[in-house]
Tab-separated table of C-alpha atoms in Angstrom:
chain	number	residue	atom	x	y	z
A	223	MET	CA	6.742	108.699	111.775
A	224	THR	CA	6.173	104.601	111.240
A	225	THR	CA	6.556	101.294	108.632
A	226	ASP	CA	3.647	101.831	106.501
A	227	ILE	CA	4.704	103.956	104.870
A	228	LYS	CA	3.486	103.544	100.338
A	229	ILE	CA	5.994	103.319	98.007
A	230	PRO	CA	6.660	105.059	95.741
A	231	LEU	CA	6.454	108.949	97.246
A	232	GLU	CA	4.811	111.353	94.849
A	233	VAL	CA	5.576	114.631	94.921
A	234	ASN	CA	2.609	115.506	97.117
A	235	ASP	CA	4.353	112.756	99.723
A	236	ILE	CA	6.702	115.084	99.674
A	237	GLN	CA	5.495	118.214	100.563
A	238	ARG	CA	4.495	116.517	103.677
A	239	ILE	CA	7.391	115.770	104.728
A	240	ILE	CA	8.510	117.790	104.521
A	241	PRO	CA	8.850	122.502	103.656
A	242	HIS	CA	10.511	122.406	100.228
A	243	ARG	CA	8.626	124.241	97.412
A	244	TYR	CA	9.381	125.318	93.789
A	245	PRO	CA	12.397	126.133	92.986
A	246	PHE	CA	14.275	125.217	95.881
A	247	LEU	CA	12.037	121.499	96.119
A	248	PHE	CA	14.679	118.966	94.347
A	249	VAL	CA	13.070	115.519	94.916
A	250	ASP	CA	10.188	114.065	92.249
A	251	ARG	CA	9.510	111.175	94.444
A	252	ILE	CA	10.951	108.278	96.805
A	253	ILE	CA	10.435	104.964	94.492
A	254	GLU	CA	12.592	103.036	97.707
A	255	PHE	CA	12.337	102.824	101.750
A	256	VAL	CA	13.754	100.554	103.888
A	257	ASP	CA	13.085	102.009	106.949
A	258	GLY	CA	16.166	102.891	109.335
A	259	VAL	CA	18.508	101.510	106.755
A	260	LYS	CA	18.619	103.709	103.271
A	261	ILE	CA	16.053	105.515	101.030
A	262	VAL	CA	16.443	106.130	97.413
A	263	GLY	CA	14.482	109.020	95.711
A	264	VAL	CA	14.689	110.754	92.074
A	265	LYS	CA	15.287	113.984	90.696
A	266	ASN	CA	14.273	114.521	86.840
A	267	VAL	CA	16.857	117.340	85.904
A	268	SER	CA	15.423	119.903	83.793
A	269	VAL	CA	16.550	122.249	81.419
A	270	ASN	CA	13.543	124.957	82.502
A	271	GLU	CA	15.188	124.781	86.402
A	272	PRO	CA	15.877	128.136	87.093
A	273	PHE	CA	19.610	127.966	88.334
A	274	PHE	CA	20.329	126.868	84.509
A	275	GLU	CA	20.672	130.242	83.515
A	276	GLY	CA	23.384	131.110	84.952
A	277	HIS	CA	25.109	128.987	84.889
A	278	PHE	CA	26.757	128.415	82.855
A	279	PRO	CA	25.071	130.089	79.670
A	280	GLY	CA	25.664	128.137	76.588
A	281	ARG	CA	26.550	125.243	78.916
A	282	PRO	CA	24.558	123.600	81.560
A	283	LEU	CA	25.642	122.360	84.677
A	284	MET	CA	23.994	121.249	88.006
A	285	PRO	CA	26.216	123.235	90.638
A	286	GLY	CA	27.584	120.227	93.040
A	287	VAL	CA	25.887	122.233	96.419
A	288	LEU	CA	22.489	122.191	94.796
A	289	ILE	CA	22.994	117.839	93.655
A	290	LEU	CA	24.452	117.852	97.786
A	291	GLU	CA	20.682	120.107	98.789
A	292	ALA	CA	18.909	117.014	96.636
A	293	LEU	CA	20.857	114.521	98.747
A	294	ALA	CA	19.806	115.956	101.832
A	295	GLN	CA	16.388	116.566	101.220
A	296	VAL	CA	16.031	112.495	100.906
A	297	GLY	CA	18.262	112.284	103.820
A	298	ALA	CA	15.037	114.542	105.681
A	299	ILE	CA	12.543	112.864	103.916
A	300	PHE	CA	14.011	109.436	105.894
A	301	VAL	CA	14.288	111.109	108.593
A	302	LYS	CA	11.291	111.804	108.488
A	303	ILE	CA	9.460	108.907	108.388
A	304	SER	CA	11.192	106.771	109.694
A	305	THR	CA	10.014	104.707	112.439
A	306	GLY	CA	12.369	105.871	116.067
A	307	GLY	CA	13.098	109.366	113.603
A	308	ALA	CA	12.542	112.758	113.781
A	309	SER	CA	8.916	113.560	114.996
A	310	ALA	CA	6.252	115.689	112.519
A	311	GLU	CA	6.737	119.142	114.119
A	312	LYS	CA	10.967	118.742	113.705
A	313	LEU	CA	12.281	120.787	111.705
A	314	ILE	CA	15.284	119.340	109.955
A	315	VAL	CA	18.018	121.405	108.601
A	316	PHE	CA	20.409	120.816	106.529
A	317	SER	CA	24.464	121.568	109.242
A	318	GLY	CA	27.650	119.861	107.510
A	319	VAL	CA	28.649	117.901	104.976
A	320	GLU	CA	31.600	115.144	105.529
A	321	SER	CA	34.058	114.384	101.938
A	322	ALA	CA	32.252	115.427	99.300
A	323	ARG	CA	33.177	114.728	96.155
A	324	PHE	CA	31.545	115.724	92.625
A	325	ARG	CA	32.641	112.670	89.633
A	326	LYS	CA	30.445	114.097	86.838
A	327	PRO	CA	28.571	116.272	85.662
A	328	VAL	CA	24.253	117.009	85.685
A	329	VAL	CA	23.186	118.275	82.396
A	330	PRO	CA	19.569	118.469	81.737
A	331	GLY	CA	18.056	115.790	80.875
A	332	ASP	CA	19.595	113.138	83.230
A	333	VAL	CA	17.577	111.749	85.759
A	334	ILE	CA	20.138	111.681	89.431
A	335	THR	CA	19.165	108.442	91.587
A	336	LEU	CA	19.886	109.992	94.969
A	337	GLU	CA	20.668	107.285	97.894
A	338	CYS	CA	20.773	107.918	101.757
A	339	SER	CA	22.091	104.908	104.268
A	340	SER	CA	23.889	103.928	107.051
A	341	PRO	CA	21.862	106.483	109.637
A	342	ARG	CA	23.093	107.570	112.523
A	343	ARG	CA	21.536	109.181	115.760
A	344	LYS	CA	23.671	111.571	118.472
A	345	LEU	CA	19.941	113.287	120.363
A	346	VAL	CA	19.256	115.926	117.846
A	347	HIS	CA	21.879	114.965	115.316
A	348	TRP	CA	21.737	112.908	112.034
A	349	LYS	CA	24.570	111.655	110.000
A	350	MET	CA	24.489	109.352	106.765
A	351	ARG	CA	25.649	108.164	104.033
A	352	ALA	CA	24.409	109.627	100.502
A	353	ILE	CA	24.773	108.814	96.612
A	354	ALA	CA	24.234	110.541	93.465
A	355	ARG	CA	23.675	108.922	90.544
A	356	VAL	CA	22.907	108.915	86.763
A	357	GLY	CA	22.059	105.774	85.313
A	358	ASP	CA	25.057	103.114	87.021
A	359	GLN	CA	26.953	105.983	87.023
A	360	VAL	CA	28.168	107.990	90.275
A	361	VAL	CA	28.290	111.543	89.654
A	362	ALA	CA	28.560	112.495	93.876
A	363	ASP	CA	28.699	111.238	96.794
A	364	ALA	CA	29.244	112.222	100.455
A	365	ILE	CA	28.560	112.144	104.602
A	366	LEU	CA	26.278	114.683	104.882
A	367	LYS	CA	24.292	115.872	108.631
A	368	ALA	CA	21.250	116.958	109.674
A	369	THR	CA	19.765	118.617	112.857
A	370	GLU	CA	16.368	118.681	113.956
A	371	VAL	CA	15.212	122.060	115.287
A	372	ASN	CA	12.039	123.425	116.735
């Protein structure tokens, strides 16, 4: 895309970049972007999230796979807005995960900071480092893979 991205990106900006919508959009804002180096987003975790009804009644915990999905969405934004990244008409799909670790629970009221960095591209395949934090505590980290599709 281009390096003249205006940060922060708010939810309406995000929805122009990736196709995700409620209840499956897990990025509320992009607060930092260094072209080709890293991106940082934020997810405000509300007790009203639909997954909390069943995960778990009386003890709501955000599922680890949804934390990974939030990271993957930030990664997709990164791929789309970086210079030399994926073209606007390409869909970026989450295609793999390596070395995922879930270190602390995420609960209603938490604000998750979602960071993706060190992107590597091979044709239409991407790989990047992903870290989720609540405050200064790492709650999850992984190597994420994504693929550009038509």
